[in-house]
Each structure stands twice: as C-alpha cells, then as structure tokens.
Short mmCIF file of C-alpha atoms and ligand atoms in Angstrom, two decimals:
data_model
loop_
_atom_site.label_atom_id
_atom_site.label_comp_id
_atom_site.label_asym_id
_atom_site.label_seq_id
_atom_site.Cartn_x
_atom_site.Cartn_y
_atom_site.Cartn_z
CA UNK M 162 2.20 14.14 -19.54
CA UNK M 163 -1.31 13.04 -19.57
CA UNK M 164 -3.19 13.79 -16.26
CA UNK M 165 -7.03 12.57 -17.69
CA UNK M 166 -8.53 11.36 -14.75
CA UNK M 167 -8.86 7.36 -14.46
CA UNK M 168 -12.46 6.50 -15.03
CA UNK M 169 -13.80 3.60 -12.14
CA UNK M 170 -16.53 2.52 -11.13
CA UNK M 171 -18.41 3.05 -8.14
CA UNK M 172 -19.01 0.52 -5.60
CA UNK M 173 -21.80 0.21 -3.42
CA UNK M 174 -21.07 1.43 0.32
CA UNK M 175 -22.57 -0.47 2.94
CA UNK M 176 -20.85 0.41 6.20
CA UNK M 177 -23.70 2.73 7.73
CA UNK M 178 -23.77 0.03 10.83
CA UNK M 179 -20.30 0.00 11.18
CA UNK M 180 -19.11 3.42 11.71
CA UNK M 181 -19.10 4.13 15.97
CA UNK M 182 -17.54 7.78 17.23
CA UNK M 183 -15.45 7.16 20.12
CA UNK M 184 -15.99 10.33 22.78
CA UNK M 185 -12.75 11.39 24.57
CA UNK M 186 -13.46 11.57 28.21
CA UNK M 187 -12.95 14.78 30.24
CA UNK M 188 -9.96 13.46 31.78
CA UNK M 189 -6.93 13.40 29.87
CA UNK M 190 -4.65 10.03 29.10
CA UNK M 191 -1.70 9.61 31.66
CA UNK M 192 0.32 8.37 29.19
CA UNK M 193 0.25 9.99 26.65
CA UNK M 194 3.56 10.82 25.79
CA UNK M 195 3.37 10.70 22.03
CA UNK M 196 4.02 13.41 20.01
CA UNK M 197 0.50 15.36 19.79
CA UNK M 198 1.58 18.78 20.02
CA UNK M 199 -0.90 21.47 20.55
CA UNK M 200 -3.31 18.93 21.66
CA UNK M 201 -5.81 20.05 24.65
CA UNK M 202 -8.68 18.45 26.29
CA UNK M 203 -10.95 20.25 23.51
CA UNK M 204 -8.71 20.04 20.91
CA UNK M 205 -6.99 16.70 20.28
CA UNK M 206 -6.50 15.08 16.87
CA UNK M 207 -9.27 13.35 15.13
CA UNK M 208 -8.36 10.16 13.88
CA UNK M 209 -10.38 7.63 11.52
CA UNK M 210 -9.11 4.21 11.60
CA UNK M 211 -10.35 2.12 8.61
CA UNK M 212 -10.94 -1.69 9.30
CA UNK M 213 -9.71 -4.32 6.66
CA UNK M 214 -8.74 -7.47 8.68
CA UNK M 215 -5.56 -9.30 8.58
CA UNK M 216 -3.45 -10.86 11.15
CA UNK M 217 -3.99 -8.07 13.32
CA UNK M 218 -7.82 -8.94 13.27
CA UNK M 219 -6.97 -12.69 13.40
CA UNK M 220 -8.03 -15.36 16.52
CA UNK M 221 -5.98 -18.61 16.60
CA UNK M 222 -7.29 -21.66 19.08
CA UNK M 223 -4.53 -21.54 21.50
CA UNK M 224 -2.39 -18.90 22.48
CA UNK M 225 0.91 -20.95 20.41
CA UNK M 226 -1.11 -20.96 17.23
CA UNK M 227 1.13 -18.73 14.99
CA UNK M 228 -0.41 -20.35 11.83
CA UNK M 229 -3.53 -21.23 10.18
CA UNK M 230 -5.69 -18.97 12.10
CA UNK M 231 -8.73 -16.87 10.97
CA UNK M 232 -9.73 -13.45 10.50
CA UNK M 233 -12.30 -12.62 13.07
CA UNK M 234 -11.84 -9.39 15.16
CA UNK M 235 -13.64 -5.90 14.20
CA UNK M 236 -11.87 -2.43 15.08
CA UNK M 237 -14.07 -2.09 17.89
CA UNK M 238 -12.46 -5.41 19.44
CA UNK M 239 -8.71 -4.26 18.80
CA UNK M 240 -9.48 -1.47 20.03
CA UNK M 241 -10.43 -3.07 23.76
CA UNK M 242 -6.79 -4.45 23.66
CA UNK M 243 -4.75 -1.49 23.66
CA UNK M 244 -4.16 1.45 26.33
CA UNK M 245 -6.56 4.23 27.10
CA UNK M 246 -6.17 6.86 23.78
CA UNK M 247 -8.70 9.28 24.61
CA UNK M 248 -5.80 11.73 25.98
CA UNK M 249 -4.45 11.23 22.59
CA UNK M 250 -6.98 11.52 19.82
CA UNK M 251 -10.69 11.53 19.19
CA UNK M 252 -11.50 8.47 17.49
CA UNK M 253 -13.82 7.40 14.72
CA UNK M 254 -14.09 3.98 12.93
CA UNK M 255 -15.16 2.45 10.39
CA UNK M 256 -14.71 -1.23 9.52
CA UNK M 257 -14.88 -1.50 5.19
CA UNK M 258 -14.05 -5.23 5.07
CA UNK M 259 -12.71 -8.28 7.33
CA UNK M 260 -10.43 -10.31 4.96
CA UNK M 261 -7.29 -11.55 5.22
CA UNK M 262 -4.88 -8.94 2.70
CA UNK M 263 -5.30 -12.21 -0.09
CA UNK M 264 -8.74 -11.15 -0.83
CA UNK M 265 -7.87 -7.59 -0.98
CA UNK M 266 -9.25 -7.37 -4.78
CA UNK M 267 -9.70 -3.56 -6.89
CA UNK M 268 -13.40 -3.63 -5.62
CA UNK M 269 -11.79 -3.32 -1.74
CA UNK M 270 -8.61 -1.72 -2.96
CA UNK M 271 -10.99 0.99 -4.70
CA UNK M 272 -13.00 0.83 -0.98
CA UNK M 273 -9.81 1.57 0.93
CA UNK M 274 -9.47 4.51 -1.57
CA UNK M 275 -12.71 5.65 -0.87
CA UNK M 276 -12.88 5.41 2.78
CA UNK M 277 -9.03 7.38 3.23
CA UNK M 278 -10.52 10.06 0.18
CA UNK M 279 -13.69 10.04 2.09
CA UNK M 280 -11.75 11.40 5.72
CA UNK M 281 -9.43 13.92 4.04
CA UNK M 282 -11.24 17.17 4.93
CA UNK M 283 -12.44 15.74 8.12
CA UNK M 284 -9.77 14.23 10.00
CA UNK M 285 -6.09 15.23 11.19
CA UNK M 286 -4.85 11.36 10.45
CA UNK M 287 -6.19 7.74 9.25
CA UNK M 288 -5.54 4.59 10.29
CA UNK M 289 -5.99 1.66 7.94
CA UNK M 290 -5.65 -1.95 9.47
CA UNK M 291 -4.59 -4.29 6.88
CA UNK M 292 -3.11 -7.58 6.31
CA UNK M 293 0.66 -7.59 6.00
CA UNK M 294 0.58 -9.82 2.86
CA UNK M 295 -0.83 -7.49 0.22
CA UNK M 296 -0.12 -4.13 2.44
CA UNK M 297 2.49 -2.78 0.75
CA UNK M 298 0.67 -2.89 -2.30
CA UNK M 299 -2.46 -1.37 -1.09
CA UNK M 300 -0.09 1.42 0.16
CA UNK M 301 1.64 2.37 -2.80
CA UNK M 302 -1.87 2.02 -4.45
CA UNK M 303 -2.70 4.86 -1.98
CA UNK M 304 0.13 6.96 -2.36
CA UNK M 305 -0.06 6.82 -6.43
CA UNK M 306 -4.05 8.28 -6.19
CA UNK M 307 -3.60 9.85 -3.44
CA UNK M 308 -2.56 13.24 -2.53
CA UNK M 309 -3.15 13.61 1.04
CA UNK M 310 -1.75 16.86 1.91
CA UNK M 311 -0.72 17.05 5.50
CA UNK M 312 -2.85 14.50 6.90
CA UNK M 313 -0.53 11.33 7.51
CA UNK M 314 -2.19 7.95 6.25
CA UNK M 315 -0.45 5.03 8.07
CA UNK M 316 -1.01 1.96 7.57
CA UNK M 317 -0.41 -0.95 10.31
CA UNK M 318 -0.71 -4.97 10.84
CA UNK M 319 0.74 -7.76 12.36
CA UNK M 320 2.46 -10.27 12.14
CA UNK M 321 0.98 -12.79 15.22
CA UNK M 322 -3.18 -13.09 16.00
CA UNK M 323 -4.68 -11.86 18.75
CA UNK M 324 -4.92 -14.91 20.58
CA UNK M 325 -1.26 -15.64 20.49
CA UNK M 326 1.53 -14.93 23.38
CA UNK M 327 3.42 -11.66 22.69
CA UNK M 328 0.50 -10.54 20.21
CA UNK M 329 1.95 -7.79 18.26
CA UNK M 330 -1.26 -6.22 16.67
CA UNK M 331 -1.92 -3.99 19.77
CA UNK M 332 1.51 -2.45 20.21
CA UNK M 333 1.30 -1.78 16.21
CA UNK M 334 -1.96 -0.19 16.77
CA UNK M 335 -1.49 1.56 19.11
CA UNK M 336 1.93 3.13 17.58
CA UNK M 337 -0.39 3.60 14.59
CA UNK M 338 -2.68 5.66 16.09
CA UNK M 339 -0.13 7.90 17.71
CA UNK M 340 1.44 8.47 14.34
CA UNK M 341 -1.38 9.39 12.38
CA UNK M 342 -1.93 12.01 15.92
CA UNK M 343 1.40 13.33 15.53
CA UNK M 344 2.19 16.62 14.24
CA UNK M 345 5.48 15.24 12.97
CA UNK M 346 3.61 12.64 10.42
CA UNK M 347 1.98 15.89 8.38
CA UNK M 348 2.93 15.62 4.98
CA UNK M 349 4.39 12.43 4.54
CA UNK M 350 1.75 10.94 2.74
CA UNK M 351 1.33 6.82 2.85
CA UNK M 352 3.21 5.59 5.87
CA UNK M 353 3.52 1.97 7.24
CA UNK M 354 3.99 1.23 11.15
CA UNK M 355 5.14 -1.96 12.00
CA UNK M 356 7.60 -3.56 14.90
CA UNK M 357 8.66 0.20 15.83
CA UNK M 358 9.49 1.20 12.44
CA UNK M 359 7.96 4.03 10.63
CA UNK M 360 8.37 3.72 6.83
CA UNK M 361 7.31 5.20 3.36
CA UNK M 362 4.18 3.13 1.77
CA UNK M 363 5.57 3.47 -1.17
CA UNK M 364 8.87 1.39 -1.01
CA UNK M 365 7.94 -0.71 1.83
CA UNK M 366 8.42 -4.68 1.03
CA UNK M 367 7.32 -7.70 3.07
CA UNK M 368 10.61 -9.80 3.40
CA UNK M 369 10.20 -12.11 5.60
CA UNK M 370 7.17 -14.49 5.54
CA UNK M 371 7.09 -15.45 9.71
CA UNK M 372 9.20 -12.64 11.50
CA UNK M 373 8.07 -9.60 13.72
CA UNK M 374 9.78 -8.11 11.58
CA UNK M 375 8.91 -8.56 8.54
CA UNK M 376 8.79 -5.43 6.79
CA UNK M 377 12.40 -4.02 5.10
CA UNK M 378 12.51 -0.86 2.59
CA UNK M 379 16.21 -0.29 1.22
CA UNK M 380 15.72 3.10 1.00
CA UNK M 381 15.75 3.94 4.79
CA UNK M 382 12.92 3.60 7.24
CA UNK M 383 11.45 7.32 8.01
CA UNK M 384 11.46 6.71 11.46
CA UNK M 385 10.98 4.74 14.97
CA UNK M 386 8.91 4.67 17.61
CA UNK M 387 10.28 4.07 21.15
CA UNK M 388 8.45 4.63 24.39
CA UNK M 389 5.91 6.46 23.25
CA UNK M 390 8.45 8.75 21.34
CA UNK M 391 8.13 9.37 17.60
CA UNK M 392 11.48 9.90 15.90
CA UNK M 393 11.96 10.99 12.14
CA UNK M 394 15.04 10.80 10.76
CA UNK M 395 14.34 12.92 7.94
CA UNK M 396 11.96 16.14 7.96
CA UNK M 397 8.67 15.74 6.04
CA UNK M 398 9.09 13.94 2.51
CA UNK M 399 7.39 12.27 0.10
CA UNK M 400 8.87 9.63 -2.54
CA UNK M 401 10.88 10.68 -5.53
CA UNK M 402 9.02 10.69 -8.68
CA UNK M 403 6.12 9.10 -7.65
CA UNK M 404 3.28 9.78 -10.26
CA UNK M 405 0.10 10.99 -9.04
CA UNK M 406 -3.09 9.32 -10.62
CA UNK M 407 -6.71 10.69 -10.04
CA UNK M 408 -9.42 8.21 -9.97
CA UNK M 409 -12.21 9.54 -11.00
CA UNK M 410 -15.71 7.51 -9.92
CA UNK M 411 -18.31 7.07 -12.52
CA UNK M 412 -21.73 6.69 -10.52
CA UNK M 413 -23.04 4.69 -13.42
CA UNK M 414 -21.24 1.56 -13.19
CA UNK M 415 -21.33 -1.03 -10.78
CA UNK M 416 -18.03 -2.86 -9.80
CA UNK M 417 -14.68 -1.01 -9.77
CA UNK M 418 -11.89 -2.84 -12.28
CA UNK M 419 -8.48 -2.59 -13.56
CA UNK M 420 -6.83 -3.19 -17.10
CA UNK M 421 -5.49 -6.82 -16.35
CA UNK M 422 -1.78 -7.15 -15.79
CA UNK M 423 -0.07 -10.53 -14.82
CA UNK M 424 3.41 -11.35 -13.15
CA UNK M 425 5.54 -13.80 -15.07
CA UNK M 426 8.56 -14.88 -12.85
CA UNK M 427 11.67 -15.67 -15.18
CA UNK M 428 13.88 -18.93 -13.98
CA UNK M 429 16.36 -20.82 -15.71
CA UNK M 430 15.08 -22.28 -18.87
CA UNK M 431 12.19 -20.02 -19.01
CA UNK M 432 10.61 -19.93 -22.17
CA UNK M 433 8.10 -17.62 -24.68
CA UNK M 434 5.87 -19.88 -24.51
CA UNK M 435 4.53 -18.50 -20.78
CA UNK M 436 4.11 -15.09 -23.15
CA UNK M 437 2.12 -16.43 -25.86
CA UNK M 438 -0.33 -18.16 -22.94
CA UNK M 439 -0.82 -14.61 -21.39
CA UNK M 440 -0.47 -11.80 -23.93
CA UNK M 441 -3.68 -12.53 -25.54
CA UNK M 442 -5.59 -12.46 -22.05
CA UNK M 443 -3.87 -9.76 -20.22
CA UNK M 444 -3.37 -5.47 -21.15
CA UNK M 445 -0.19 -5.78 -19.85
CA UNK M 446 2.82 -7.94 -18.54
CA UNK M 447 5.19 -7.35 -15.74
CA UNK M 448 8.12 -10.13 -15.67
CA UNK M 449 10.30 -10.62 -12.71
CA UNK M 450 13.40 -10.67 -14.88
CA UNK M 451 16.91 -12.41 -13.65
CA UNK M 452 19.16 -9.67 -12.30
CA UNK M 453 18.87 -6.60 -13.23
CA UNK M 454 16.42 -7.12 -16.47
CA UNK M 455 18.08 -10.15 -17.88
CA UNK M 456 16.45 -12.57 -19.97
CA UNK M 457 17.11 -14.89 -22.58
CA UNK M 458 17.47 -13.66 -26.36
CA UNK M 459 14.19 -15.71 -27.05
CA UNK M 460 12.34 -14.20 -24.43
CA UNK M 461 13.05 -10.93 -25.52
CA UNK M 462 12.38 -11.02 -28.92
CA UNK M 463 8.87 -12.75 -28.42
CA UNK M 464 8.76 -9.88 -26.21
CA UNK M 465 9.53 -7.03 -28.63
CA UNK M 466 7.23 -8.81 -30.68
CA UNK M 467 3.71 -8.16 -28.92
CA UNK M 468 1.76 -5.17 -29.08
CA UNK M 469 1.46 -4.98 -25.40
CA UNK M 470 3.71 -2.94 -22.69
CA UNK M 471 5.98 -5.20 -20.68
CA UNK M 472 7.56 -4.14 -17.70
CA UNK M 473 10.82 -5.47 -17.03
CA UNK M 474 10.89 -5.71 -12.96
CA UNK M 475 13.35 -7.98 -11.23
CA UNK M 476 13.64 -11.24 -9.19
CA UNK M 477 15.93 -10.08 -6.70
CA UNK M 478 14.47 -7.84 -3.90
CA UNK M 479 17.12 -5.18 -3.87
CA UNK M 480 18.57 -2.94 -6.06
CA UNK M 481 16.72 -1.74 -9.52
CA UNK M 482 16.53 -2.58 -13.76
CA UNK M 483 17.87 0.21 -15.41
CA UNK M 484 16.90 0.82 -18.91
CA UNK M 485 20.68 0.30 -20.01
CA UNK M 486 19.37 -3.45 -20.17
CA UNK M 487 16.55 -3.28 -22.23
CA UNK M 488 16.62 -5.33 -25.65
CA UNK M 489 15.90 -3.63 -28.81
CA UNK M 490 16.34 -0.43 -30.02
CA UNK M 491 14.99 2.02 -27.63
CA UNK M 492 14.26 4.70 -30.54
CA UNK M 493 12.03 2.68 -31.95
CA UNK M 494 8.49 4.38 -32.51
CA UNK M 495 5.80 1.82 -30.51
CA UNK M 496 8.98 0.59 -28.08
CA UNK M 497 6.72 -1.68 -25.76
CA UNK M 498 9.38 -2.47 -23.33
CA UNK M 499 9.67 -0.51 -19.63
CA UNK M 500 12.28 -0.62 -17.02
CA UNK M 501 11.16 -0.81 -13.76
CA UNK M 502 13.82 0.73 -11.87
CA UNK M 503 13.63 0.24 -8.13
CA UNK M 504 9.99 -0.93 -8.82
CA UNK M 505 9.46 -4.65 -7.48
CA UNK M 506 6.80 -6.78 -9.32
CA UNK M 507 3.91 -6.57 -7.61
CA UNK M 508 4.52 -2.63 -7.15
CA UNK M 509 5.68 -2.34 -11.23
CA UNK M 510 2.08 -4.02 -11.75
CA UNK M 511 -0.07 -1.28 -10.16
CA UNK M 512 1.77 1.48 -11.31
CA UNK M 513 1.11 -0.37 -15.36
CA UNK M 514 -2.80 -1.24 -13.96
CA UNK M 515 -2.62 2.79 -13.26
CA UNK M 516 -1.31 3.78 -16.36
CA UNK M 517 -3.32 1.29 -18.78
CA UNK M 518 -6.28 2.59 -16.96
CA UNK M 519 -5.08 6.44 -18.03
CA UNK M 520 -5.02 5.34 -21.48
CA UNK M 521 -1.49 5.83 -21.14
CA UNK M 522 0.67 5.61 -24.48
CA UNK M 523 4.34 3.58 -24.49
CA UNK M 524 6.04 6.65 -24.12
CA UNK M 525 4.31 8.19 -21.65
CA UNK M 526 4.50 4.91 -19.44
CA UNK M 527 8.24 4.86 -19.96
CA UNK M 528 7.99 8.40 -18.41
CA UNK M 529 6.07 7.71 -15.32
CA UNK M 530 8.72 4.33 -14.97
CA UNK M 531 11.79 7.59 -15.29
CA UNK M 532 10.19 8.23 -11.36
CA UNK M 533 11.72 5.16 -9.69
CA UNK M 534 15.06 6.15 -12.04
CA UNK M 535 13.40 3.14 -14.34
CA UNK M 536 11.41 3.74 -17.85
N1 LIG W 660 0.44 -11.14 8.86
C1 LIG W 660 -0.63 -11.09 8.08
O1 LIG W 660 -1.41 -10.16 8.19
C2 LIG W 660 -0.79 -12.17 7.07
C3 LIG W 660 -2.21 -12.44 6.63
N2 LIG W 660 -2.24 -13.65 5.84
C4 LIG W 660 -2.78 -11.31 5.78
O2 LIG W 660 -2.11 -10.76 4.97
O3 LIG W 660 -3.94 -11.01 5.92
#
C-alpha cells in the first residue's frame, strides 16, 4: 500500500488575536462530577477548543426563531453560557473561522487540520465547535489524517441558536468539554457529542434536518452522557479499516486544494448524460447509486467507459454496496469502478479526494474501499 505523504498547501494563519488562556481558579468546580480522573487543583486536563461557528455560534431575533438565523457568537461568548469548568479543565481557545459548516471549504477543512495537529503534543483533549451540516464530514476528514493517539478529539454543535428557548449549544458544550477531559475518551480518536450521545466521527450521519437529535450512526453510538456521567459502552476503539492519510504541508504554496470529486445522485430515469457533463471536469466521481449499487445498464457501461475512478456509494442511508454488485469484470487490468461499502456519499468523496491526492492507483483505491468491507 502506498503511504507517500499527501502534498498541500499551506495556508496562511491569522488567529494570533484570537487565541485567550483561560486560568483555573484556586478553588475547585462544585460540580464537577465528570469523569476527570487523577485531576487535582494543579493538575487538571488541558483542553483546546477550536472555534468554527455553526448553529451553536448562531443568534436568531427572538427567542422562537429556530430558522434563518446567523452565525455570530465567538468561543469566548459560548463559553459565558455554560457552568463554571475551571474544576474541570484548563482551558485554551482559539477561534479559526465563524461560518456556518456550508462554507466549510479544504482551505478551513485543511485549518481545522492544522489547529487539532497543531494541539497534539500540548493538550490532553480538543474541542472543535462546528456546524452540524458538514460535521460529520469534517470528522471523518480528521480521523482519515489524523492519528491522535490518546488525546480524544470531539467534535460538538447544535442544533437550536443561542438566542432560542431550550438552546442546546451549551449543554453540548459543555458535555464536549468534559469528554475531551475524560480519561475514558483516550484513544478513541474523532468523536462527536451531541444530545447526550457520544459517537465515532467516522460513521456519524446527520439524519434529521430540524431535530435535537439529529445525529444517528448504525453502527452503535460509543457512549452517553447523563448527569455529568460519561458512559462507554465499549472500551477504547477506533473504526475498522479506516485508512490513515498523512498530509504533508508544502510551505511554498499558497491555498490548500483537493483533486475535484463530484456527487451524482442516481433517480429513476437517470441517464449518462449527467457523466459525460462531469467526467471531463472532475478527478473523480462518487454516485449515490439505487440500493445497494444499482444502476441502469447504460449508466454503467458509460461508466466502465471513462478513465476516471467512480465510486459506487448508495442513496439509502443504511446498510452498504458490496462489490458483488459492481458491473464489469472485476479482473480487468485499469477496473475504474469502487464499492463503497458502508461509505455514504459525501464520506465515499473524501476518502477518493484522499486517495486521488496520494496519487493513488485503481487498485490501491479499491484496497483502502476493502476498510468499510467496500472496494
Ligand atoms: N445546526 C447547524 O449547525 C446547521 C448550520 N446550518 C450549520 O451547519 O452551520
């Protein structure tokens, strides 16, 4: 398997104003109940929590406004909103961008990376505050470069503003925050915390557009998070098969970019001709197939017949495209066609952006694929 190390670029850092150091007082919290173990008075946790915006950072004009509200909050203000943590953790921030997850693009995907790469040696867990939208996709992003060791990296949103009644962004936070403190997090690698649910970045889906509780992962949520209790189902574990990329940052270029990779979404009557309008633009397609990798024999053979990889991901949320339902003939030498397995679109499309970026040959895709049981 190739391991060359991804060349990016580098992009330029300005957050010198926004990084603040939080001192923990003498006096330690009352309620801190979470799991911190061998924390004292000069020895708790050191967290870094890395600002990106989202919900959680959102203001709406009236405490019922549950839509159409704008980004507008910085760490430092979420921070005001949720209990006393300096029992808990020492706490440093730093806010990278304010966006809602839409305009999370590689340049602030590559930022993220930076900023979590960045705290490794320093800090005992990080905090990233994202927008729900694009969050799972920034977190498998993370857990595909990076290898974080023990250090937990969870990520958190929400899914009302600030502003609005029963605001869940400072419960989330604040769960966040005594995750990434716990000793029980170590070596888990991406996490996300959301409506008292601990789960693996790397499966994690948004599923419902509106709801509290709108993150679901069919393979099992890690954990929950009850009154100040942390519980893990599971001891420490990372994903299956998950392919480890190393970015490598070239300090001669100037703006961080991807091999492009576009999402077709199949549908009754779809046709080649969607394929002929991408494959000359794009380095690689991912198409949300019918089923389990279904398409029509049309579709497949236009396909087969470009020089390009195509991932074969699916429309429906659960279950996976095994390579059983691949056209063509699977022996062939420059095969261009990849099974996704439990790989949804938008996750099958970074993994390929990952790969392409590697240099990666057919094969060798089709083996990093074999990790989610697809290929
Ligand atoms: N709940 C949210 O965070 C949604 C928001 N549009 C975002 O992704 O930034």
């Amino acid at each position: 398997m190739p391991n060359e190390s991804v060349e990016v670029t580098t992009i330029c850092r300005d957050v010198s104003n926004s990084q603040f150091i939080l001192q923990c007082p003498i006096e330690g919290h009352p309620d801190s109940a979470a799991d911190v173990e061998g924390s004292t008075q000069r020895n708790l946790p050191r967290i870094k929590i890395l600002g990106t915006g989202g919900t959680i950072a959102s203001k709406g004009s009236d405490s019922s406004q549950t839509a159409g509200y704008h980004v507008d909050l910085t760490i430092q203000d979420m921070l005001e909103s949720i209990p006393d943590i300096s029992g808990i953790c020492e706490i440093e921030y730093e806010q990278l961008c304010n966006v809602d997850s839409k305009d999370i693009d590689e340049s602030l995907l590559y930022k993220i990376y930076k900023g979590i790469s960045d705290s490794l040696q320093s800090f005992d867990g990080i905090v990233i505050t994202h927008g729900t939208d694009t969050l799972a996709e920034t977190a498998f992003f993370i857990e595909s470069t990076i290898d974080s060791g023990d250090v937990p990296i969870v990520f958190v949103g929400s899914m009302r503003p600030s502003t609005s009644i029963s605001a869940d962004g400072p419960m989330n936070l604040y769960q966040a925050i005594c995750i990434a403190s716990s000793t029980k997090s170590r070596g888990r690698g991406a996490l996300v915390s959301l409506n008292d649910q601990i789960s693996a970045g790397y499966y994690i889906t948004k599923t419902n557009a509106n709801s509290l509780d709108s993150f679901n992962v069919r393979q099992g949520y890690l954990g929950n998070f009850v009154n100040n209790e942390i519980h893990y189902y599971y001891p420490p574990v990372k994903p299956q098969g998950c392919h480890r990329f190393k970015l490598k940052v070239s300090p001669t270029e100037t703006k961080f970019s991807f091999p492009k990779v576009c999402i077709l979404y199949a549908h009754q009557a779809v046709s080649s001709e969607l394929l002929d309008l991408v494959s000359t633009r794009y380095e690689g397609i991912v198409i949300a197939t019918l089923g389990a990798g279904s398409l029509p024999d049309e579709v497949n053979a236009k396909c087969l017949s470009l020089n390009i990889p195509i991932v074969y991901s699916k429309r429906s949320r659960d279950g996976m495209v095994p390579i059983a339902n691949l056209p063509g003939c699977q022996e062939e030498v420059n095969y261009n066609l990849i099974a996704s397995g439990y790989l949804n679109p938008e996750k099958s499309r970074i993994l390929l952006q990952l790969c392409l970026a590697g240099s990666y040959s057919f094969n060798e895709i089709r083996h990093v694929f074999s990790g989610v049981y697809g290929g």
